[in-house]
PDB file of C-alpha atoms and ligand atoms in Angstrom:
ATOM      1  CA  MET A   1       2.532 -12.345 -10.643  1.00 48.00           C
ATOM      2  CA  ALA A   2       0.644  -9.110 -11.134  1.00 48.00           C
ATOM      3  CA  LYS A   3      -3.045  -9.729 -11.655  1.00 51.00           C
ATOM      4  CA  LYS A   4      -5.225  -7.585 -13.879  1.00 49.00           C
ATOM      5  CA  THR A   5      -7.998  -5.898 -11.963  1.00 51.00           C
ATOM      6  CA  ALA A   6     -11.351  -5.567 -13.640  1.00 51.00           C
ATOM      7  CA  ARG A   7     -11.661  -1.813 -13.422  1.00 58.00           C
ATOM      8  CA  THR A   8      -9.345   0.772 -14.768  1.00 86.00           C
ATOM      9  CA  ALA A   9      -7.717   3.059 -12.261  1.00 95.00           C
ATOM     10  CA  ALA A  10      -6.264   5.510 -14.776  1.00 95.00           C
ATOM     11  CA  GLY A  11      -5.867   8.966 -13.303  1.00 95.00           C
ATOM     12  CA  LEU A  12      -5.632   7.806  -9.703  1.00 97.00           C
ATOM     13  CA  ARG A  13      -2.542   8.639  -7.664  1.00 98.00           C
ATOM     14  CA  PHE A  14      -0.875   6.319  -5.207  1.00 98.00           C
ATOM     15  CA  GLY A  15       1.840   6.688  -2.627  1.00 98.00           C
ATOM     16  CA  ILE A  16       3.870   3.635  -1.686  1.00 98.00           C
ATOM     17  CA  VAL A  17       5.949   3.446   1.497  1.00 98.00           C
ATOM     18  CA  VAL A  18       8.371   0.538   1.395  1.00 98.00           C
ATOM     19  CA  ALA A  19      10.740  -0.658   4.111  1.00 98.00           C
ATOM     20  CA  GLN A  20      14.349  -1.366   3.158  1.00 98.00           C
ATOM     21  CA  PHE A  21      14.772  -3.951   5.922  1.00 96.00           C
ATOM     22  CA  ASN A  22      14.524  -7.422   4.353  1.00 96.00           C
ATOM     23  CA  GLN A  23      14.897  -5.724   0.997  1.00 97.00           C
ATOM     24  CA  ARG A  24      15.065  -8.983  -0.933  1.00 97.00           C
ATOM     25  CA  ILE A  25      11.451  -9.563   0.102  1.00 97.00           C
ATOM     26  CA  THR A  26      10.182  -5.996   0.075  1.00 98.00           C
ATOM     27  CA  GLY A  27      11.654  -5.395  -3.392  1.00 98.00           C
ATOM     28  CA  ARG A  28       9.446  -8.210  -4.695  1.00 97.00           C
ATOM     29  CA  LEU A  29       6.406  -6.786  -2.930  1.00 98.00           C
ATOM     30  CA  LEU A  30       7.116  -3.396  -4.499  1.00 98.00           C
ATOM     31  CA  ARG A  31       7.506  -4.864  -7.972  1.00 97.00           C
ATOM     32  CA  ALA A  32       4.202  -6.744  -7.790  1.00 97.00           C
ATOM     33  CA  CYS A  33       2.496  -3.664  -6.357  1.00 98.00           C
ATOM     34  CA  THR A  34       3.648  -1.294  -9.113  1.00 97.00           C
ATOM     35  CA  ASP A  35       2.988  -3.938 -11.805  1.00 96.00           C
ATOM     36  CA  THR A  36      -0.591  -4.347 -10.578  1.00 96.00           C
ATOM     37  CA  LEU A  37      -1.150  -0.592 -10.505  1.00 97.00           C
ATOM     38  CA  ALA A  38       0.298  -0.274 -14.012  1.00 97.00           C
ATOM     39  CA  HIS A  39      -1.907  -3.099 -15.315  1.00 96.00           C
ATOM     40  CA  SER A  40      -4.863  -1.281 -13.825  1.00 97.00           C
ATOM     41  CA  GLY A  41      -4.064   1.828 -15.840  1.00 96.00           C
ATOM     42  CA  VAL A  42      -2.145   3.888 -13.285  1.00 97.00           C
ATOM     43  CA  ALA A  43       0.587   5.988 -14.910  1.00 96.00           C
ATOM     44  CA  ALA A  44       4.147   5.746 -13.570  1.00 97.00           C
ATOM     45  CA  ASN A  45       4.036   9.491 -12.850  1.00 97.00           C
ATOM     46  CA  ASP A  46       1.064   8.924 -10.585  1.00 98.00           C
ATOM     47  CA  ILE A  47       2.980   6.574  -8.296  1.00 98.00           C
ATOM     48  CA  GLN A  48       5.305   8.014  -5.663  1.00 98.00           C
ATOM     49  CA  VAL A  49       7.576   5.508  -3.922  1.00 98.00           C
ATOM     50  CA  VAL A  50       9.212   6.459  -0.611  1.00 98.00           C
ATOM     51  CA  ARG A  51      11.746   4.142   1.022  1.00 98.00           C
ATOM     52  CA  VAL A  52      12.160   3.997   4.784  1.00 98.00           C
ATOM     53  CA  PRO A  53      14.728   2.056   6.875  1.00 98.00           C
ATOM     54  CA  GLY A  54      12.357  -0.488   8.436  1.00 96.00           C
ATOM     55  CA  ALA A  55       8.704  -1.284   9.029  1.00 97.00           C
ATOM     56  CA  PHE A  56       8.741   0.710  12.250  1.00 96.00           C
ATOM     57  CA  GLU A  57       9.210   3.914  10.237  1.00 98.00           C
ATOM     58  CA  ILE A  58       6.304   3.231   7.860  1.00 98.00           C
ATOM     59  CA  PRO A  59       3.394   4.794   9.806  1.00 98.00           C
ATOM     60  CA  LEU A  60       4.921   8.270  10.150  1.00 98.00           C
ATOM     61  CA  VAL A  61       5.700   8.522   6.453  1.00 98.00           C
ATOM     62  CA  ALA A  62       2.346   7.009   5.425  1.00 98.00           C
ATOM     63  CA  ARG A  63       0.474   9.511   7.592  1.00 98.00           C
ATOM     64  CA  THR A  64       2.518  12.428   6.281  1.00 98.00           C
ATOM     65  CA  MET A  65       1.850  11.369   2.689  1.00 98.00           C
ATOM     66  CA  ALA A  66      -1.859  10.919   3.360  1.00 98.00           C
ATOM     67  CA  ARG A  67      -2.096  14.325   5.013  1.00 97.00           C
ATOM     68  CA  ALA A  68      -0.495  15.988   2.000  1.00 96.00           C
ATOM     69  CA  ASN A  69      -3.616  15.095  -0.032  1.00 92.00           C
ATOM     70  CA  ARG A  70      -1.616  14.245  -3.124  1.00 95.00           C
ATOM     71  CA  HIS A  71      -2.637  10.599  -3.243  1.00 97.00           C
ATOM     72  CA  ASP A  72      -5.933   8.771  -3.491  1.00 98.00           C
ATOM     73  CA  ALA A  73      -4.474   5.990  -1.354  1.00 98.00           C
ATOM     74  CA  VAL A  74      -1.201   5.069   0.312  1.00 98.00           C
ATOM     75  CA  ILE A  75       0.169   1.519   0.249  1.00 98.00           C
ATOM     76  CA  CYS A  76       2.548   0.297   2.967  1.00 98.00           C
ATOM     77  CA  LEU A  77       4.965  -2.536   2.182  1.00 98.00           C
ATOM     78  CA  GLY A  78       7.337  -4.263   4.562  1.00 98.00           C
ATOM     79  CA  ALA A  79       8.485  -7.612   5.898  1.00 97.00           C
ATOM     80  CA  VAL A  80       8.827  -8.298   9.603  1.00 96.00           C
ATOM     81  CA  ILE A  81      10.298 -11.744  10.203  1.00 95.00           C
ATOM     82  CA  ARG A  82      10.433 -13.151  13.710  1.00 93.00           C
ATOM     83  CA  GLY A  83      13.763 -14.951  13.487  1.00 83.00           C
ATOM     84  CA  ASP A  84      15.558 -14.534  16.792  1.00 71.00           C
ATOM     85  CA  THR A  85      14.795 -10.911  17.400  1.00 77.00           C
ATOM     86  CA  PRO A  86      12.667  -9.737  20.331  1.00 80.00           C
ATOM     87  CA  HIS A  87      11.934  -6.708  18.112  1.00 86.00           C
ATOM     88  CA  PHE A  88       9.318  -8.695  16.235  1.00 93.00           C
ATOM     89  CA  ASP A  89       6.332  -8.193  18.521  1.00 93.00           C
ATOM     90  CA  TYR A  90       7.083  -4.527  19.155  1.00 93.00           C
ATOM     91  CA  ILE A  91       7.495  -3.732  15.491  1.00 95.00           C
ATOM     92  CA  CYS A  92       4.400  -5.674  14.414  1.00 96.00           C
ATOM     93  CA  SER A  93       2.169  -4.024  16.964  1.00 96.00           C
ATOM     94  CA  GLU A  94       3.517  -0.530  16.274  1.00 96.00           C
ATOM     95  CA  VAL A  95       3.325  -0.760  12.512  1.00 98.00           C
ATOM     96  CA  SER A  96      -0.202  -2.181  12.475  1.00 98.00           C
ATOM     97  CA  ARG A  97      -1.472   0.254  15.094  1.00 98.00           C
ATOM     98  CA  GLY A  98       0.265   3.187  13.408  1.00 98.00           C
ATOM     99  CA  ILE A  99      -1.057   2.420   9.939  1.00 98.00           C
ATOM    100  CA  GLY A 100      -4.599   1.930  11.212  1.00 98.00           C
ATOM    101  CA  GLN A 101      -4.465   5.124  13.222  1.00 98.00           C
ATOM    102  CA  ALA A 102      -3.079   7.116  10.289  1.00 98.00           C
ATOM    103  CA  ALA A 103      -5.924   5.946   8.035  1.00 98.00           C
ATOM    104  CA  LEU A 104      -8.557   6.885  10.612  1.00 98.00           C
ATOM    105  CA  GLU A 105      -6.978  10.276  11.277  1.00 97.00           C
ATOM    106  CA  THR A 106      -6.569  11.275   7.650  1.00 97.00           C
ATOM    107  CA  GLU A 107      -9.575   9.468   6.125  1.00 96.00           C
ATOM    108  CA  VAL A 108      -7.313   8.385   3.281  1.00 97.00           C
ATOM    109  CA  PRO A 109      -7.116   4.643   2.546  1.00 98.00           C
ATOM    110  CA  ILE A 110      -3.781   3.372   3.874  1.00 98.00           C
ATOM    111  CA  ILE A 111      -3.222  -0.243   2.960  1.00 98.00           C
ATOM    112  CA  PHE A 112      -1.414  -2.737   5.198  1.00 98.00           C
ATOM    113  CA  GLY A 113       0.881  -4.673   2.898  1.00 98.00           C
ATOM    114  CA  VAL A 114       3.344  -5.619   5.604  1.00 98.00           C
ATOM    115  CA  LEU A 115       4.269  -9.285   5.929  1.00 97.00           C
ATOM    116  CA  THR A 116       4.556 -10.563   9.496  1.00 96.00           C
ATOM    117  CA  THR A 117       5.931 -14.087   9.384  1.00 95.00           C
ATOM    118  CA  GLU A 118       7.733 -16.608  11.536  1.00 94.00           C
ATOM    119  CA  THR A 119      10.329 -17.491   8.896  1.00 94.00           C
ATOM    120  CA  VAL A 120      12.065 -16.155   5.805  1.00 94.00           C
ATOM    121  CA  ALA A 121      10.543 -19.021   3.798  1.00 94.00           C
ATOM    122  CA  GLN A 122       7.023 -17.890   4.719  1.00 94.00           C
ATOM    123  CA  ALA A 123       7.842 -14.330   3.715  1.00 95.00           C
ATOM    124  CA  GLU A 124       9.288 -15.501   0.397  1.00 94.00           C
ATOM    125  CA  GLN A 125       6.139 -17.480  -0.284  1.00 94.00           C
ATOM    126  CA  ARG A 126       3.984 -14.374   0.236  1.00 95.00           C
ATOM    127  CA  ALA A 127       6.261 -12.305  -2.000  1.00 96.00           C
ATOM    128  CA  ASP A 128       6.434 -14.853  -4.797  1.00 91.00           C
ATOM    129  CA  GLN A 129       6.680 -13.299  -8.252  1.00 81.00           C
ATOM    130  CA  LYS A 130       4.724 -16.026  -9.991  1.00 82.00           C
ATOM    131  CA  GLN A 131       2.012 -16.912  -7.522  1.00 83.00           C
ATOM    132  CA  PHE A 132       0.223 -14.967  -4.830  1.00 87.00           C
ATOM    133  CA  ASN A 133       2.077 -11.813  -3.895  1.00 94.00           C
ATOM    134  CA  ARG A 134       0.952  -9.560  -1.046  1.00 97.00           C
ATOM    135  CA  GLY A 135       2.276  -6.501  -2.880  1.00 97.00           C
ATOM    136  CA  GLY A 136      -0.092  -7.091  -5.777  1.00 97.00           C
ATOM    137  CA  ALA A 137      -2.929  -7.785  -3.380  1.00 97.00           C
ATOM    138  CA  ALA A 138      -2.179  -4.524  -1.554  1.00 98.00           C
ATOM    139  CA  ALA A 139      -2.440  -2.621  -4.851  1.00 98.00           C
ATOM    140  CA  GLU A 140      -5.811  -4.238  -5.567  1.00 96.00           C
ATOM    141  CA  SER A 141      -7.041  -3.362  -2.078  1.00 97.00           C
ATOM    142  CA  ALA A 142      -5.929   0.236  -2.561  1.00 98.00           C
ATOM    143  CA  ILE A 143      -7.845   0.593  -5.827  1.00 97.00           C
ATOM    144  CA  GLU A 144     -10.904  -1.019  -4.279  1.00 96.00           C
ATOM    145  CA  MET A 145     -10.737   1.242  -1.229  1.00 97.00           C
ATOM    146  CA  VAL A 146     -10.665   4.366  -3.402  1.00 97.00           C
ATOM    147  CA  ARG A 147     -13.871   3.095  -4.984  1.00 95.00           C
ATOM    148  CA  VAL A 148     -15.425   2.347  -1.594  1.00 96.00           C
ATOM    149  CA  MET A 149     -14.543   5.745  -0.156  1.00 95.00           C
ATOM    150  CA  ARG A 150     -15.908   7.507  -3.210  1.00 94.00           C
ATOM    151  CA  SER A 151     -19.101   5.494  -3.196  1.00 94.00           C
ATOM    152  CA  ILE A 152     -19.872   6.341   0.417  1.00 92.00           C
ATOM    153  CA  SER A 153     -19.113  10.016  -0.128  1.00 86.00           C
ATOM    154  CA  GLY A 154     -21.404  10.106  -3.188  1.00 74.00           C
ATOM    155  CA  LYS A 155     -18.615  10.809  -5.686  1.00 63.00           C
ATOM    156  CA  VAL A 156     -18.777   7.733  -7.820  1.00 55.00           C
ATOM    157  CA  GLY A 157     -18.999   9.204 -11.331  1.00 54.00           C
ATOM    158  CA  LYS A 158     -18.071   6.822 -14.107  1.00 51.00           C
ATOM    159  CA  TRP A 159     -16.429   4.383 -11.742  1.00 51.00           C
ATOM    160  CA  GLU A 160     -19.520   2.248 -11.267  1.00 49.00           C
ATOM    161  CA  SER A 161     -19.858   1.763 -15.019  1.00 46.00           C
ATOM    162  CA  GLY A 162     -16.394   0.280 -15.106  1.00 49.00           C
ATOM    163  CA  GLU A 163     -14.857   3.203 -16.995  1.00 48.00           C
ATOM    164  CA  SER A 164     -11.989   5.339 -15.889  1.00 48.00           C
ATOM    165  CA  ILE A 165     -12.737   7.138 -12.670  1.00 49.00           C
ATOM    166  CA  SER A 166     -10.321   9.938 -13.331  1.00 46.00           C
ATOM    167  CA  GLN A 167     -13.245  12.017 -14.606  1.00 41.00           C
ATOM    168  CA  SER A 168     -15.019  11.797 -11.295  1.00 40.00           C
ATOM    169  CA  GLY A 169     -12.277  13.796  -9.624  1.00 41.00           C
ATOM    170  CA  ARG A 170      -9.167  12.776  -7.755  1.00 43.00           C
ATOM    171  CA  ALA A 171      -8.992  12.570  -4.022  1.00 43.00           C
ATOM    172  CA  ALA A 172     -12.756  12.929  -3.783  1.00 41.00           C
ATOM    173  CA  GLY A 173     -13.997  15.501  -1.364  1.00 41.00           C
ATOM    174  CA  ARG A 174     -10.586  17.110  -0.900  1.00 42.00           C
ATOM    175  CA  THR A 175      -9.588  20.387  -2.377  1.00 39.00           C
ATOM    176  CA  LYS A 176      -5.823  20.462  -1.882  1.00 39.00           C
ATOM    177  CA  ARG A 177      -3.632  18.441  -4.279  1.00 36.00           C
TER     178      ARG A 177
HETATM  179  N1  LIG B   1      12.389  -3.948  10.396  1.00 87.15           N
HETATM  180  C1  LIG B   1      11.662  -4.634   9.478  1.00 87.15           C
HETATM  181  O1  LIG B   1      11.096  -4.028   8.565  1.00 87.15           O
HETATM  182  N2  LIG B   1      11.580  -5.991   9.581  1.00 87.15           N
HETATM  183  C2  LIG B   1      12.177  -6.708  10.573  1.00 87.15           C
HETATM  184  O2  LIG B   1      12.067  -7.961  10.579  1.00 87.15           O
HETATM  185  C3  LIG B   1      12.933  -6.014  11.545  1.00 87.15           C
HETATM  186  N3  LIG B   1      13.584  -6.728  12.635  1.00 87.15           N
HETATM  187  O3  LIG B   1      13.456  -7.956  12.696  1.00 87.15           O
HETATM  188  O4  LIG B   1      14.245  -6.150  13.459  1.00 87.15           O
HETATM  189  C4  LIG B   1      13.018  -4.591  11.427  1.00 87.15           C
HETATM  190  N4  LIG B   1      13.725  -3.853  12.318  1.00 87.15           N
HETATM  191  C5  LIG B   1      14.067  -2.463  12.098  1.00 87.15           C
HETATM  192  C6  LIG B   1      12.972  -1.518  12.555  1.00 87.15           C
HETATM  193  O5  LIG B   1      11.843  -1.576  11.698  1.00 87.15           O
HETATM  194  C7  LIG B   1      13.459  -0.067  12.572  1.00 87.15           C
HETATM  195  O6  LIG B   1      13.871   0.309  11.277  1.00 87.15           O
HETATM  196  C8  LIG B   1      14.614   0.168  13.546  1.00 87.15           C
HETATM  197  O7  LIG B   1      14.289  -0.332  14.839  1.00 87.15           O
HETATM  198  C9  LIG B   1      14.938   1.676  13.670  1.00 87.15           C
HETATM  199  O8  LIG B   1      13.825   2.390  14.200  1.00 87.15           O
END
C-alpha cells in the first residue's frame, strides 16, 4: 500500500527504470512506487518510466537517465529470484555494483529498489500491495535523497519548512534540464 510521506515533493522529477523479467512482481513494485510519488505531490508528467528486459540492463539505463539531468532522482525496480538459475549471483552483483557506480559517477540519487530473494514467495511478500512494498519504499528513499543532496549543497529553500520544494529549483546545482 502506498504510504503518504510527510513532505510534499510537488515539482520534482523522477525517472523509474523497471525490469520486465518477473513482471508480475515488478509491476507491483512500479505501481506502489508511482502511487507513493503521486501521494507525495509528484505530477504524472514528472515521472518517466523506462522498461528494460531484466535487472542486468538497469544500470546502463539508470546512468544514462541520470546523466541527462532531467530528473532529480532515478529509481531502479527489479526482481532477481534465485530459483535454479546460476545467473542469480552474477546479476545481483552486477546490478548492485552498476547502480552504486552510476550514482557516484553522476552525483544523482539512484535508488536500489531491486528485490534479490531466494524464492518467488519472498519476492511477492516484498511487493505486496497492501503491506510493505519495496517499490513504495524506493519512492520514499528517492524523495528523501533529493532533500539530503540539496541540504548538503546548500539549496534547501522551502523544503525544510515542509512546503513544496519546487520553488527551490529542480535538479539543484545543475544547469541543464
Ligand atoms: N533478470 C531479472 O530481472 N531477474 C531474474 O531473476 C533473472 N534471472 O533469474 O535470470 C533475470 N535474468 C535476465 C537478465 O537480467 C538479463 O535481462 C539477460 O541476461 C540479458 O542480458
